Amino acid sequence: MGRHTEWDDELSKDTKQRRNNRKKRHVGADQAYMDGESSEFIKSLDSSKGTSWMAEKKYKRMFTEIEEGLSGVMGDGPFEWVDRRVFDAVFDRLTLMSLYKLMKSGMIDTLDFPIARGKEAHVFHGTGESGPVAVKIFHTSNAVFKNLIQYIEGDPRFGGLKRRHRDLVDIWVRKEFRNLSRLEKWGLAVPKPLGVHKNVLVMEYLGTPNAPSPRLRDVKVIEPEPVYDELLEFLAVAWQKAKMVHGDFSPYNIMWHDDRPVVIDVGQAVVQSHPRSKEFLVRDVTRLVEWANKSGLDVELAEAIYDVLEMDLSHLETKEEE
Ligand SMILES: Nc1ncnc2c1ncn2[C@@H]1O[C@H](COP(=O)(O)OP(=O)(O)O)[C@@H](O)[C@H]1O
Ligand SMILES: [Mg+2]
């Protein structure tokens, strides 16, 4: 791929914004110097590969600024799988740029240790201005895509494919952020969404200082009945009020936090008007009923579906439609 990539847009947007900011406020000498440096940094971005770019002098200053904040995930941590390969897989240049922005804005001070890795994302424990945060970093290219891209890159007929893939990832992350906000507005138990920038989502952290809370699938709930009722009501409020379906409502995506269930992983959630929303709803309720019966309750699927659709939720105050 040539030099004219998504960075050209990024550059002009950034440059414009910086110019505006300068007009608006007096910039201290240090700040001006830093701005100069980071604009140099952005200007000099090209299509270099891998993480070797970090060692180059021109990137070094910016990286040095956030390096300390990232030291927890660079190989000194207690997790054996935190090594250069993980680092290289997760922290590509655009992701580091996103982290740089989130760190500059104070949303994140440090990334401390990894919590989980999935096919689509790594989740990290971070620390922000007001305490711990969970930072979900979506992979910008999957293995398959990485494999394909070498054939596609440089072929002019496929110009922009890489860009489109990245755009899709970014849209997906923003969708997860918006879904969290919408569910939270209805008082549902989800991690509070705090911020999003490109492929990085920052949300409330669920856990102790040392470890995340377990998932529902990892715990034996002693009293499953109130937990079942709460989760059934979650589905009912989401459907009737927020007009949404989770779509992947399994004990893997429900955390057990402070003796209560908290629902996570809402990127794939869809609105009622989605052509498959009812199918997803039935699947979600089925999963919940399976969990309930495995936990010792005696629950009927038909009854559960009826409850989700018809449960009287008039006690919930009306919220504005989005
Ligand atoms: N807000 C959070 N606080 C603590 N741990 C979290 C949080 N969100 C996710 N996790 C951990 O990260 C794992 C993966 O998160 P999830 O959103 O389900 O991503 P994926 O799309 O990879 O399944 C979860 O199973 C959980 O262990
Ligand atoms: Mg998940």
Short mmCIF file of C-alpha atoms and ligand atoms in Angstrom, two decimals:
data_model
loop_
_atom_site.label_atom_id
_atom_site.label_comp_id
_atom_site.label_asym_id
_atom_site.label_seq_id
_atom_site.Cartn_x
_atom_site.Cartn_y
_atom_site.Cartn_z
CA MET A 1 0.00 0.00 0.00
CA GLY A 2 1.24 3.49 -0.77
CA ARG A 3 1.80 6.27 1.64
CA HIS A 4 -1.70 7.66 1.25
CA THR A 5 -3.65 5.73 3.81
CA GLU A 6 -6.16 6.50 6.51
CA TRP A 7 -3.45 8.53 8.14
CA ASP A 8 -3.91 11.30 5.65
CA ASP A 9 -7.40 11.90 7.02
CA GLU A 10 -6.17 11.48 10.54
CA LEU A 11 -3.39 13.95 9.92
CA SER A 12 -5.56 16.68 8.50
CA LYS A 13 -8.20 16.27 11.19
CA ASP A 14 -5.59 16.37 13.92
CA THR A 15 -3.74 19.25 12.43
CA LYS A 16 -6.90 21.29 12.05
CA GLN A 17 -7.97 20.58 15.58
CA ARG A 18 -4.61 21.51 16.96
CA ARG A 19 -4.65 24.77 15.05
CA ASN A 20 -8.07 25.61 16.42
CA ASN A 21 -7.03 24.77 19.91
CA ARG A 22 -4.02 27.01 19.62
CA LYS A 23 -6.15 29.93 18.51
CA LYS A 24 -8.48 29.46 21.43
CA ARG A 25 -6.01 29.31 24.28
CA HIS A 26 -2.60 30.41 25.21
CA VAL A 27 -0.25 27.49 24.91
CA GLY A 28 2.60 27.16 27.38
CA ALA A 29 6.05 26.59 26.02
CA ASP A 30 6.15 22.96 27.10
CA GLN A 31 2.76 22.29 25.61
CA ALA A 32 3.73 23.94 22.36
CA TYR A 33 6.84 21.80 22.24
CA MET A 34 4.80 18.67 22.89
CA ASP A 35 2.27 19.61 20.25
CA GLY A 36 5.10 20.13 17.83
CA GLU A 37 6.51 16.76 18.67
CA SER A 38 3.25 14.93 18.32
CA SER A 39 2.45 16.67 15.08
CA GLU A 40 5.88 15.59 13.87
CA PHE A 41 4.94 12.14 14.98
CA ILE A 42 1.69 12.11 13.10
CA LYS A 43 3.24 13.67 10.04
CA SER A 44 5.88 11.03 9.89
CA LEU A 45 3.56 8.07 10.06
CA ASP A 46 3.82 5.91 7.02
CA SER A 47 3.01 2.33 6.25
CA SER A 48 5.87 0.78 8.18
CA LYS A 49 5.03 -2.63 9.59
CA GLY A 50 5.17 -4.33 12.94
CA THR A 51 6.41 -2.63 16.05
CA SER A 52 9.91 -1.81 14.88
CA TRP A 53 8.60 1.68 14.23
CA MET A 54 8.56 2.21 17.97
CA ALA A 55 12.31 2.17 18.10
CA GLU A 56 12.61 4.86 15.48
CA LYS A 57 13.64 8.19 16.86
CA LYS A 58 10.69 10.02 15.43
CA TYR A 59 8.16 7.88 17.31
CA LYS A 60 10.22 7.44 20.38
CA ARG A 61 9.16 10.54 22.20
CA MET A 62 5.49 9.81 21.94
CA PHE A 63 5.98 6.21 22.87
CA THR A 64 8.17 7.17 25.81
CA GLU A 65 5.31 9.27 27.13
CA ILE A 66 2.96 6.31 27.32
CA GLU A 67 5.53 3.56 27.79
CA GLU A 68 5.42 3.75 31.56
CA GLY A 69 1.65 3.53 31.49
CA LEU A 70 1.92 0.40 29.41
CA SER A 71 4.67 -1.30 31.36
CA GLY A 72 2.20 -3.66 33.02
CA VAL A 73 1.41 -5.28 29.71
CA MET A 74 4.83 -5.32 28.17
CA GLY A 75 6.18 -8.51 29.58
CA ASP A 76 6.99 -7.82 33.22
CA GLY A 77 3.55 -8.80 34.43
CA PRO A 78 2.68 -11.97 36.32
CA PHE A 79 0.85 -13.50 33.36
CA GLU A 80 2.95 -15.91 31.39
CA TRP A 81 1.15 -15.18 28.15
CA VAL A 82 2.03 -11.53 28.27
CA ASP A 83 4.96 -11.54 26.01
CA ARG A 84 6.12 -9.79 22.91
CA ARG A 85 3.80 -11.83 20.74
CA VAL A 86 0.75 -10.67 22.64
CA PHE A 87 2.05 -7.16 22.61
CA ASP A 88 2.67 -7.27 18.89
CA ALA A 89 -0.73 -8.79 18.21
CA VAL A 90 -2.69 -6.23 20.20
CA PHE A 91 -0.72 -3.03 20.13
CA ASP A 92 -0.36 -2.09 16.54
CA ARG A 93 0.41 1.49 15.71
CA LEU A 94 -3.18 2.68 15.38
CA THR A 95 -4.09 1.05 18.69
CA LEU A 96 -1.16 2.76 20.39
CA MET A 97 -2.38 6.04 18.89
CA SER A 98 -5.82 5.41 20.40
CA LEU A 99 -4.27 4.62 23.77
CA TYR A 100 -2.14 7.73 23.48
CA LYS A 101 -5.29 9.81 23.01
CA LEU A 102 -7.12 8.12 25.87
CA MET A 103 -4.08 8.56 28.10
CA LYS A 104 -3.67 12.21 27.16
CA SER A 105 -7.33 12.82 27.96
CA GLY A 106 -6.91 11.25 31.41
CA MET A 107 -9.38 8.46 30.70
CA ILE A 108 -6.56 5.94 31.23
CA ASP A 109 -3.37 6.47 33.22
CA THR A 110 -1.96 2.97 33.11
CA LEU A 111 -2.71 -0.40 31.57
CA ASP A 112 -1.88 -2.78 34.39
CA PHE A 113 -2.46 -6.38 33.40
CA PRO A 114 -4.44 -8.43 30.93
CA ILE A 115 -7.69 -9.99 32.10
CA ALA A 116 -8.80 -12.02 29.13
CA ARG A 117 -8.10 -12.63 25.52
CA GLY A 118 -10.71 -13.55 22.99
CA LYS A 119 -10.94 -13.99 19.28
CA GLU A 120 -11.99 -10.41 18.78
CA ALA A 121 -10.57 -8.55 21.73
CA HIS A 122 -8.19 -8.46 24.67
CA VAL A 123 -9.48 -7.02 27.93
CA PHE A 124 -7.07 -5.27 30.32
CA HIS A 125 -7.21 -3.91 33.83
CA GLY A 126 -6.39 -0.25 33.66
CA THR A 127 -6.32 2.68 36.03
CA GLY A 128 -7.94 5.98 35.19
CA GLU A 129 -8.50 9.30 36.90
CA SER A 130 -11.08 7.91 39.29
CA GLY A 131 -9.92 4.36 39.80
CA PRO A 132 -9.82 1.04 38.00
CA VAL A 133 -11.24 0.61 34.51
CA ALA A 134 -11.65 -2.27 32.11
CA VAL A 135 -10.09 -1.60 28.70
CA LYS A 136 -11.35 -3.76 25.87
CA ILE A 137 -9.04 -3.56 22.88
CA PHE A 138 -10.44 -5.02 19.69
CA HIS A 139 -8.08 -6.68 17.29
CA THR A 140 -7.86 -4.68 14.15
CA SER A 141 -7.08 -7.63 11.97
CA ASN A 142 -7.75 -11.27 12.61
CA ALA A 143 -5.37 -14.02 11.61
CA VAL A 144 -7.32 -14.82 8.49
CA PHE A 145 -7.41 -11.25 7.48
CA LYS A 146 -3.70 -10.85 8.16
CA ASN A 147 -3.06 -13.81 5.96
CA LEU A 148 -5.22 -12.45 3.16
CA ILE A 149 -3.97 -8.94 3.31
CA GLN A 150 -0.56 -9.85 1.99
CA TYR A 151 -2.19 -10.91 -1.25
CA ILE A 152 -4.55 -8.00 -1.37
CA GLU A 153 -2.20 -5.21 -0.42
CA GLY A 154 -0.59 -3.61 -3.38
CA ASP A 155 -3.25 -4.85 -5.75
CA PRO A 156 -4.91 -1.62 -6.86
CA ARG A 157 -8.26 -3.32 -7.35
CA PHE A 158 -8.44 -3.84 -3.60
CA GLY A 159 -7.40 -0.37 -2.57
CA GLY A 160 -9.11 0.62 0.64
CA LEU A 161 -9.96 -2.87 1.82
CA LYS A 162 -7.75 -2.59 4.86
CA ARG A 163 -9.30 0.75 5.58
CA ARG A 164 -12.79 -0.67 5.34
CA HIS A 165 -11.92 -3.51 7.67
CA ARG A 166 -10.68 -1.05 10.26
CA ASP A 167 -13.74 1.10 9.85
CA LEU A 168 -15.90 -1.95 10.53
CA VAL A 169 -14.00 -2.73 13.72
CA ASP A 170 -14.36 0.88 14.87
CA ILE A 171 -18.09 0.86 14.11
CA TRP A 172 -18.48 -2.38 16.05
CA VAL A 173 -16.74 -0.89 19.10
CA ARG A 174 -18.90 2.22 19.00
CA LYS A 175 -21.93 -0.04 18.74
CA GLU A 176 -20.89 -1.88 21.91
CA PHE A 177 -20.46 1.48 23.64
CA ARG A 178 -23.88 2.70 22.53
CA ASN A 179 -25.56 -0.57 23.48
CA LEU A 180 -24.04 -0.39 26.96
CA SER A 181 -25.27 3.20 27.33
CA ARG A 182 -28.78 2.30 26.23
CA LEU A 183 -29.05 -0.65 28.60
CA GLU A 184 -27.57 1.37 31.43
CA LYS A 185 -30.13 4.13 30.88
CA TRP A 186 -32.82 1.62 31.78
CA GLY A 187 -31.08 0.78 35.02
CA LEU A 188 -29.86 -2.60 33.79
CA ALA A 189 -26.81 -4.23 35.36
CA VAL A 190 -24.04 -3.69 32.80
CA PRO A 191 -20.57 -2.17 33.27
CA LYS A 192 -20.84 1.60 32.98
CA PRO A 193 -19.45 2.71 29.63
CA LEU A 194 -16.79 5.39 30.14
CA GLY A 195 -15.20 6.13 26.81
CA VAL A 196 -14.39 4.88 23.37
CA HIS A 197 -11.75 5.75 20.82
CA LYS A 198 -11.49 3.79 17.59
CA ASN A 199 -10.91 0.15 18.59
CA VAL A 200 -10.53 0.80 22.33
CA LEU A 201 -13.49 0.70 24.73
CA VAL A 202 -13.16 1.86 28.34
CA MET A 203 -15.74 0.76 30.90
CA GLU A 204 -16.31 0.19 34.58
CA TYR A 205 -14.07 -2.56 35.94
CA LEU A 206 -15.73 -5.48 37.70
CA GLY A 207 -13.42 -7.23 40.13
CA THR A 208 -10.91 -6.89 42.91
CA PRO A 209 -7.60 -5.04 42.56
CA ASN A 210 -5.97 -8.32 41.57
CA ALA A 211 -8.50 -10.25 39.53
CA PRO A 212 -11.72 -9.75 37.61
CA SER A 213 -14.95 -11.12 39.01
CA PRO A 214 -15.74 -14.63 37.80
CA ARG A 215 -18.22 -15.39 35.07
CA LEU A 216 -21.56 -16.95 35.93
CA ARG A 217 -20.38 -20.15 34.27
CA ASP A 218 -17.47 -20.37 36.73
CA VAL A 219 -19.47 -20.14 39.93
CA LYS A 220 -21.97 -22.32 41.74
CA VAL A 221 -24.81 -20.04 42.76
CA ILE A 222 -26.27 -21.21 46.04
CA GLU A 223 -29.60 -19.49 45.59
CA PRO A 224 -30.32 -19.55 41.85
CA GLU A 225 -33.94 -18.40 42.02
CA PRO A 226 -33.46 -14.66 42.62
CA VAL A 227 -30.64 -14.70 40.06
CA TYR A 228 -32.91 -16.29 37.49
CA ASP A 229 -35.63 -13.73 38.24
CA GLU A 230 -33.16 -10.89 37.87
CA LEU A 231 -31.81 -12.16 34.57
CA LEU A 232 -35.30 -12.80 33.22
CA GLU A 233 -36.20 -9.25 34.12
CA PHE A 234 -33.02 -8.09 32.41
CA LEU A 235 -34.24 -9.67 29.18
CA ALA A 236 -37.74 -8.25 29.68
CA VAL A 237 -36.57 -4.69 30.32
CA ALA A 238 -34.09 -4.88 27.47
CA TRP A 239 -36.81 -6.10 25.08
CA GLN A 240 -39.83 -4.11 26.22
CA LYS A 241 -38.17 -0.88 27.27
CA ALA A 242 -34.75 -0.54 25.66
CA LYS A 243 -36.13 -2.40 22.62
CA MET A 244 -33.01 -4.52 22.37
CA VAL A 245 -31.89 -8.13 22.35
CA HIS A 246 -28.51 -9.12 23.76
CA GLY A 247 -27.96 -11.87 21.22
CA ASP A 248 -25.23 -13.77 23.08
CA PHE A 249 -26.78 -14.11 26.50
CA SER A 250 -24.82 -16.99 27.97
CA PRO A 251 -23.19 -17.64 31.37
CA TYR A 252 -19.92 -16.76 29.61
CA ASN A 253 -21.14 -13.21 29.11
CA ILE A 254 -22.57 -12.68 32.56
CA MET A 255 -20.19 -11.81 35.37
CA TRP A 256 -20.80 -12.65 39.00
CA HIS A 257 -19.95 -9.43 40.79
CA ASP A 258 -20.72 -8.64 44.44
CA ASP A 259 -23.10 -11.62 44.52
CA ARG A 260 -25.12 -10.30 41.59
CA PRO A 261 -25.13 -10.91 37.85
CA VAL A 262 -23.76 -8.19 35.55
CA VAL A 263 -24.19 -8.62 31.81
CA ILE A 264 -21.26 -7.90 29.48
CA ASP A 265 -20.25 -8.28 25.83
CA VAL A 266 -23.09 -6.37 24.15
CA GLY A 267 -21.40 -5.57 20.84
CA GLN A 268 -23.66 -7.93 18.92
CA ALA A 269 -26.90 -6.76 20.58
CA VAL A 270 -29.53 -5.67 18.07
CA VAL A 271 -32.64 -3.51 18.17
CA GLN A 272 -36.14 -4.95 17.92
CA SER A 273 -36.50 -3.85 14.33
CA HIS A 274 -33.66 -6.17 13.30
CA PRO A 275 -35.17 -8.93 11.12
CA ARG A 276 -33.78 -11.65 13.38
CA SER A 277 -34.41 -9.99 16.74
CA LYS A 278 -37.16 -12.42 17.79
CA GLU A 279 -35.05 -15.42 16.89
CA PHE A 280 -32.19 -14.00 19.00
CA LEU A 281 -34.57 -13.30 21.86
CA VAL A 282 -35.79 -16.90 21.93
CA ARG A 283 -32.19 -18.10 21.87
CA ASP A 284 -31.26 -15.79 24.76
CA VAL A 285 -34.21 -16.97 26.86
CA THR A 286 -33.37 -20.60 26.01
CA ARG A 287 -29.83 -20.15 27.30
CA LEU A 288 -31.10 -18.64 30.53
CA VAL A 289 -33.62 -21.43 31.04
CA GLU A 290 -30.87 -24.02 30.45
CA TRP A 291 -28.75 -22.35 33.10
CA ALA A 292 -31.67 -22.22 35.54
CA ASN A 293 -32.53 -25.89 35.11
CA LYS A 294 -28.88 -26.90 35.40
CA SER A 295 -28.73 -24.89 38.63
CA GLY A 296 -31.59 -26.90 40.13
CA LEU A 297 -34.67 -24.86 39.25
CA ASP A 298 -37.61 -26.18 37.28
CA VAL A 299 -38.37 -23.67 34.55
CA GLU A 300 -40.42 -23.95 31.36
CA LEU A 301 -39.16 -22.25 28.21
CA ALA A 302 -42.65 -21.24 27.00
CA GLU A 303 -43.43 -19.66 30.33
CA ALA A 304 -40.12 -17.81 30.38
CA ILE A 305 -40.70 -16.41 26.90
CA TYR A 306 -44.20 -15.32 27.87
CA ASP A 307 -42.77 -13.56 30.95
CA VAL A 308 -40.17 -11.70 28.94
CA LEU A 309 -42.78 -10.46 26.49
CA GLU A 310 -45.57 -9.73 28.96
CA MET A 311 -43.93 -8.96 32.30
CA ASP A 312 -45.53 -5.89 33.82
CA LEU A 313 -42.81 -3.25 33.88
CA SER A 314 -45.04 -0.25 34.44
CA HIS A 315 -43.12 0.56 37.63
CA LEU A 316 -40.14 1.59 35.51
CA GLU A 317 -40.13 5.27 34.78
CA THR A 318 -40.46 6.22 31.15
CA LYS A 319 -37.25 7.24 29.52
CA GLU A 320 -36.81 9.29 26.44
CA GLU A 321 -36.48 7.35 23.26
CA GLU A 322 -33.03 7.54 21.74
N1 LIG B 1 -15.96 -4.66 32.71
C1 LIG B 1 -15.20 -5.74 32.95
N2 LIG B 1 -14.54 -5.89 34.13
C2 LIG B 1 -13.79 -6.99 34.36
N3 LIG B 1 -13.59 -7.98 33.47
C3 LIG B 1 -14.20 -7.89 32.28
C4 LIG B 1 -15.03 -6.77 31.95
N4 LIG B 1 -15.50 -6.95 30.70
C5 LIG B 1 -14.99 -8.12 30.28
N5 LIG B 1 -14.21 -8.69 31.22
C6 LIG B 1 -13.50 -9.99 31.12
O1 LIG B 1 -13.07 -10.15 29.79
C7 LIG B 1 -13.66 -11.33 29.21
C8 LIG B 1 -14.00 -11.06 27.76
O2 LIG B 1 -14.90 -9.98 27.66
P1 LIG B 1 -16.06 -9.99 26.59
O3 LIG B 1 -16.68 -8.63 26.61
O4 LIG B 1 -16.96 -11.15 26.83
O5 LIG B 1 -15.23 -10.14 25.24
P2 LIG B 1 -15.27 -11.22 24.06
O6 LIG B 1 -15.94 -10.50 22.94
O7 LIG B 1 -13.83 -11.52 23.80
O8 LIG B 1 -16.07 -12.42 24.54
C9 LIG B 1 -14.87 -11.61 30.08
O9 LIG B 1 -15.20 -12.97 30.08
C10 LIG B 1 -14.42 -11.16 31.43
O10 LIG B 1 -13.65 -12.17 32.07
MG MG B 2 -17.69 -12.75 25.69
#
